[in-house]
C-alpha atoms as one frame of an Amber mdcrd trajectory, in Angstrom:
protein
  -2.221 -19.186 -36.743  -5.620 -17.781 -35.720  -6.767 -14.192 -36.186  -9.731
 -13.015 -34.133 -11.155  -9.487 -34.286 -13.519  -8.187 -31.602 -15.292  -4.820
 -31.371 -15.224  -3.700 -27.726 -16.690  -0.802 -25.782 -14.369   1.828 -24.336
 -14.970   0.408 -20.846 -13.976  -3.071 -22.042 -10.828  -1.705 -23.694  -9.813
   0.222 -20.562 -10.360  -2.901 -18.476  -8.158  -4.869 -20.890  -5.484  -2.162
 -20.718  -5.523  -2.289 -16.917  -5.005  -6.059 -17.019  -1.976  -6.146 -19.355
   1.015  -3.860 -19.895   0.354  -2.558 -23.424   3.086  -0.881 -25.476   1.809
   2.573 -26.500   4.808   3.953 -28.429   6.218   3.088 -31.872   2.830   1.882
 -33.083   1.433   1.629 -36.587  -1.313   3.890 -37.975  -4.595   3.610 -36.083
  -3.143   1.564 -33.206  -3.873   2.414 -29.561  -1.747  -0.285 -27.938  -0.076
  -3.647 -28.482   1.168  -6.471 -26.280   2.179 -10.117 -26.601   0.432 -12.382
 -24.104   0.547 -16.201 -23.883   1.986 -16.419 -27.409  -0.763 -14.176 -28.810
  -0.248 -10.669 -30.192  -3.070  -8.391 -29.000  -3.525  -5.108 -30.862  -6.031
  -2.435 -29.859  -7.127   0.073 -32.499  -8.638   3.519 -32.032 -11.735   2.177
 -33.784 -12.278   0.031 -30.643 -11.458  -3.120 -32.573  -9.068  -5.574 -30.953
  -7.151  -8.204 -32.914  -5.893 -11.389 -31.276  -3.300 -13.153 -33.444  -1.558
 -16.411 -32.602  -1.928 -20.134 -32.028  -3.579 -19.535 -28.641  -5.855 -16.697
 -29.757  -9.104 -18.485 -28.951  -8.100 -19.391 -25.398  -6.706 -15.871 -24.797
  -9.998 -14.312 -25.952 -11.915 -16.625 -23.623  -9.555 -15.894 -20.730  -9.433
 -12.098 -21.073 -12.908 -11.339 -22.367 -14.897 -14.277 -21.076 -16.043 -14.984
 -24.633 -16.042 -18.385 -26.268 -14.943 -17.749 -29.849 -16.087 -20.136 -32.555
 -13.700 -20.633 -35.463 -16.512 -20.223 -37.985 -16.589 -16.468 -37.220 -13.404
 -14.512 -37.929 -10.555 -16.836 -37.021  -7.983 -18.065 -39.439  -6.054 -21.291
 -39.452  -4.524 -23.405 -42.210  -7.917 -25.076 -42.644 -10.156 -22.067 -41.988
 -10.823 -19.237 -44.399 -11.396 -15.677 -43.203 -14.603 -14.184 -44.681 -12.746
 -11.098 -45.933 -15.793  -9.576 -47.609 -17.311  -9.079 -44.176 -14.372  -6.848
 -43.211 -12.732  -3.636 -44.414  -9.750  -4.798 -46.485  -6.917  -3.646 -48.677
  -6.342  -6.186 -51.447  -3.353  -6.290 -53.786  -2.491  -8.153 -56.966  -0.376
  -7.804 -60.099  -0.555  -8.494 -63.834   1.895  -9.106 -66.655   4.376 -11.322
 -64.830   3.845 -14.240 -67.228   3.719 -12.119 -70.390   6.758 -11.589 -72.604
   5.419  -8.345 -74.028   4.387  -5.465 -71.824   5.078  -4.184 -68.318   4.587
  -5.566 -64.841   1.665  -3.790 -63.172   0.533  -3.906 -59.552  -2.412  -2.460
 -57.697  -3.694  -2.249 -54.143  -7.164  -0.977 -53.311  -9.289  -0.478 -50.218
 -12.707  -2.107 -50.157 -14.994  -1.417 -47.219 -17.764  -3.817 -46.220 -20.239
  -1.445 -47.887 -18.287  -1.288 -51.130 -17.840  -5.070 -51.143 -21.560  -5.389
 -51.773 -21.450  -2.717 -54.491 -18.624  -4.553 -56.253 -20.608  -7.793 -56.196
 -23.558  -6.021 -57.804 -21.266  -4.594 -60.491 -19.999  -8.080 -61.315 -16.467
  -7.862 -59.950 -15.008 -11.368 -60.021 -11.781 -13.258 -60.568 -10.202 -11.376
 -63.501  -9.142 -14.691 -65.063 -12.841 -15.364 -65.692 -13.440 -11.980 -67.341
 -12.832 -10.851 -70.909 -10.509  -7.916 -71.530 -13.503  -5.794 -72.551 -15.267
  -6.577 -69.268 -12.097  -5.813 -67.303 -11.838  -2.398 -68.964 -15.518  -1.691
 -68.302 -15.312  -2.675 -64.628 -11.982  -0.961 -63.961 -13.204   2.364 -65.317
 -16.140   2.169 -62.917 -14.411   1.067 -59.728 -11.415   3.431 -59.918 -13.904
   6.280 -59.543 -14.784   5.384 -55.950 -12.219   2.909 -54.562  -9.087   4.327
 -52.872  -6.314   2.630 -54.822  -2.718   2.810 -55.983  -1.521   1.528 -59.340
   2.168   1.166 -60.215   3.589   0.211 -63.596   7.117  -1.132 -64.007   7.796
  -0.497 -67.686   9.991  -2.805 -69.750  13.221  -0.753 -69.730  13.088  -0.443
 -65.922  12.041  -4.088 -65.546  14.984  -5.243 -67.675  17.397  -2.993 -65.818
  16.299  -4.401 -62.457  16.421  -7.971 -63.748  19.942  -7.500 -65.090  21.115
  -6.202 -61.711  19.892  -9.390 -60.043  16.294  -8.638 -59.121  13.978 -11.630
 -59.441  10.307 -11.229 -60.315   9.489 -12.063 -56.705  11.556  -9.099 -55.526
   9.957  -6.788 -58.104   6.481  -7.890 -57.058   7.289  -7.530 -53.359   8.488
  -3.961 -53.835   5.525  -3.000 -56.046   2.912  -4.558 -53.743   4.438  -2.958
 -50.666   4.582   0.504 -52.248   0.993   0.234 -53.481  -0.226  -0.781 -50.032
   1.641   2.087 -48.345   0.141   4.534 -50.860  -3.384   3.307 -50.117  -2.836
   3.534 -46.352  -2.161   7.254 -46.827  -5.589   7.653 -48.450  -7.725   5.957
 -45.788  -8.392   5.925 -42.063  -6.195   2.988 -41.108  -8.058   2.553 -37.819
 -11.019   1.260 -39.821  -8.891  -1.346 -41.630  -9.277  -4.987 -40.630  -7.001
  -6.849 -43.062  -4.458  -6.404 -45.816  -4.795  -9.356 -48.195  -2.101 -10.094
 -50.775  -2.568 -12.555 -53.610   0.242 -14.885 -52.613   3.299 -15.139 -54.863
   5.798 -15.774 -52.040   5.920 -16.871 -48.421   5.504 -14.167 -45.781   9.200
 -14.198 -44.787  10.349 -13.937 -48.418   7.978 -11.026 -49.058   9.264  -9.172
 -46.004  12.874  -9.795 -47.032  12.417  -8.493 -50.580  10.101  -5.536 -49.920
  13.147  -3.280 -49.261  11.223  -0.776 -47.136   9.238  -1.251 -43.940   6.233
  -3.531 -44.398   3.238  -1.789 -42.787   0.747  -3.552 -40.511   2.219  -7.012
 -40.966   0.108  -8.157 -37.997  -2.998  -7.574 -40.126  -1.546  -8.905 -43.371
  -2.668 -12.195 -44.892  -1.334 -14.051 -47.930  -3.880 -16.027 -49.924  -3.360
 -18.371 -52.866  -6.073 -17.872 -55.500  -6.885 -14.756 -53.539  -9.212 -13.303
 -56.181 -11.780 -15.961 -55.318 -11.457 -15.372 -51.566 -11.388 -11.585 -51.310
 -13.265  -9.113 -53.480 -10.609  -6.539 -52.553  -7.993  -8.691 -54.306 -10.390
  -9.213 -57.222 -10.786  -5.440 -57.590  -7.007  -4.896 -57.415  -6.549  -7.641
 -59.993  -9.001  -5.964 -62.369  -7.306  -2.571 -62.061  -3.805  -3.990 -62.549
  -4.999  -6.092 -65.489  -6.743  -3.040 -66.959  -3.457  -1.110 -66.951  -1.698
  -4.042 -68.612  -4.407  -4.481 -71.283  -4.394  -0.761 -72.148  -0.610  -0.822
 -72.496  -0.778  -3.842 -74.802  -3.424  -2.113 -76.929  -1.111   0.876 -77.299
   1.750  -1.384 -78.414  -0.462  -3.043 -81.020  -1.481   0.356 -82.406   2.075
   1.680 -82.419   3.529  -1.273 -84.333   0.438  -2.031 -86.451   0.330  -5.657
 -85.378  -1.819  -7.592 -82.917   0.610  -8.226 -80.066  -0.454 -11.340 -78.135
  -0.345 -11.812 -74.397   1.409 -14.690 -72.678   4.547 -16.487 -73.848   3.314
 -18.920 -76.522   4.678 -19.826 -79.961   2.429 -17.117 -81.387   4.342 -14.654
 -79.235   7.619 -15.941 -80.740   6.311 -15.314 -84.259   5.197 -11.757 -83.514
   8.493 -11.025 -81.753  10.352 -12.248 -84.849   8.259  -9.946 -87.042   9.127
  -6.974 -84.842  12.828  -7.813 -85.052  12.578  -7.925 -88.853  10.700  -4.639
 -89.145  12.067  -2.591 -86.263  15.181  -4.318 -84.932  16.157  -6.207 -81.780
  16.619  -3.048 -79.715  12.996  -2.076 -80.291  11.847  -5.547 -79.278  13.902
  -5.393 -76.082  12.320  -2.067 -75.144   8.802  -3.547 -75.117   9.484  -7.020
 -73.698  10.968  -8.809 -70.697  14.369  -9.721 -72.104  15.105 -12.741 -69.903
  12.122 -14.705 -71.253  12.988 -17.612 -73.554  10.808 -16.025 -76.273  13.643
 -13.640 -77.165  16.003 -16.461 -78.057  13.283 -18.319 -79.979  12.354 -15.215
 -81.956  15.981 -14.609 -82.948  16.251 -18.198 -84.177  13.167 -17.710 -86.325
  14.718 -14.623 -87.891  18.053 -16.359 -88.469  16.331 -19.200 -90.339  14.916
 -16.724 -92.828  18.253 -15.111 -93.559
């Protein structure tokens, strides 16, 4: 499905509105009108930007605007990547989902075209390539000027949701959606081009699990390895990872032991030590109980008895 964004003059927009019967009620933030035409959703924003979204977007643009659109510009298809850093974007990502110890954190942040360049100069990159120290350093800089929302699902709440049937995908969907809605309240949504989510589920699954209304789904994209494609996702990843790292540091200080990240055999050993010193209930309060590490740690303790 192609996405094409055009900046039009007021005269061009009024001409477009006189050609098609645009819906002007029940619109999202920043929208002026919306209509579906020849299988293409056309959305006009108060910023004078117009988005054409659908399989026939290129032909519809050519037909209505008399413009030949080349896919190397702003279109998107399964084989064509949108140059997100040339647009104003909200990016969202999470951390901690593969770690036995610690919470699940999620962040969404708004990165304008201007701030995209600033982030590059600061060294914002895929958080998987950065050390924890660098993540902390960068996060403490970028939170000072990027509109963002950070949510932390602590272990007791995580375990409660999991035991009532929530999968990680559902938890992530709810957290991402709430973060994005929080950021939309902090910005002028008419200036927003895309919402880009680091993909952990298909679009339909995300919409099903998000519980509440999903805002601006017409402008929302899902990208695998999104941190390398959108600096807005990279920034959100750094902030969410920062929150996770700081929480893990606090756990290590509280229990006077270096608590490892991930779900390795080393994690099993540390979990067993915590059971021995503080009990299983304490371990459950700082971990994701459904991970196999819990069972392995208990076996290690039983062998010593």
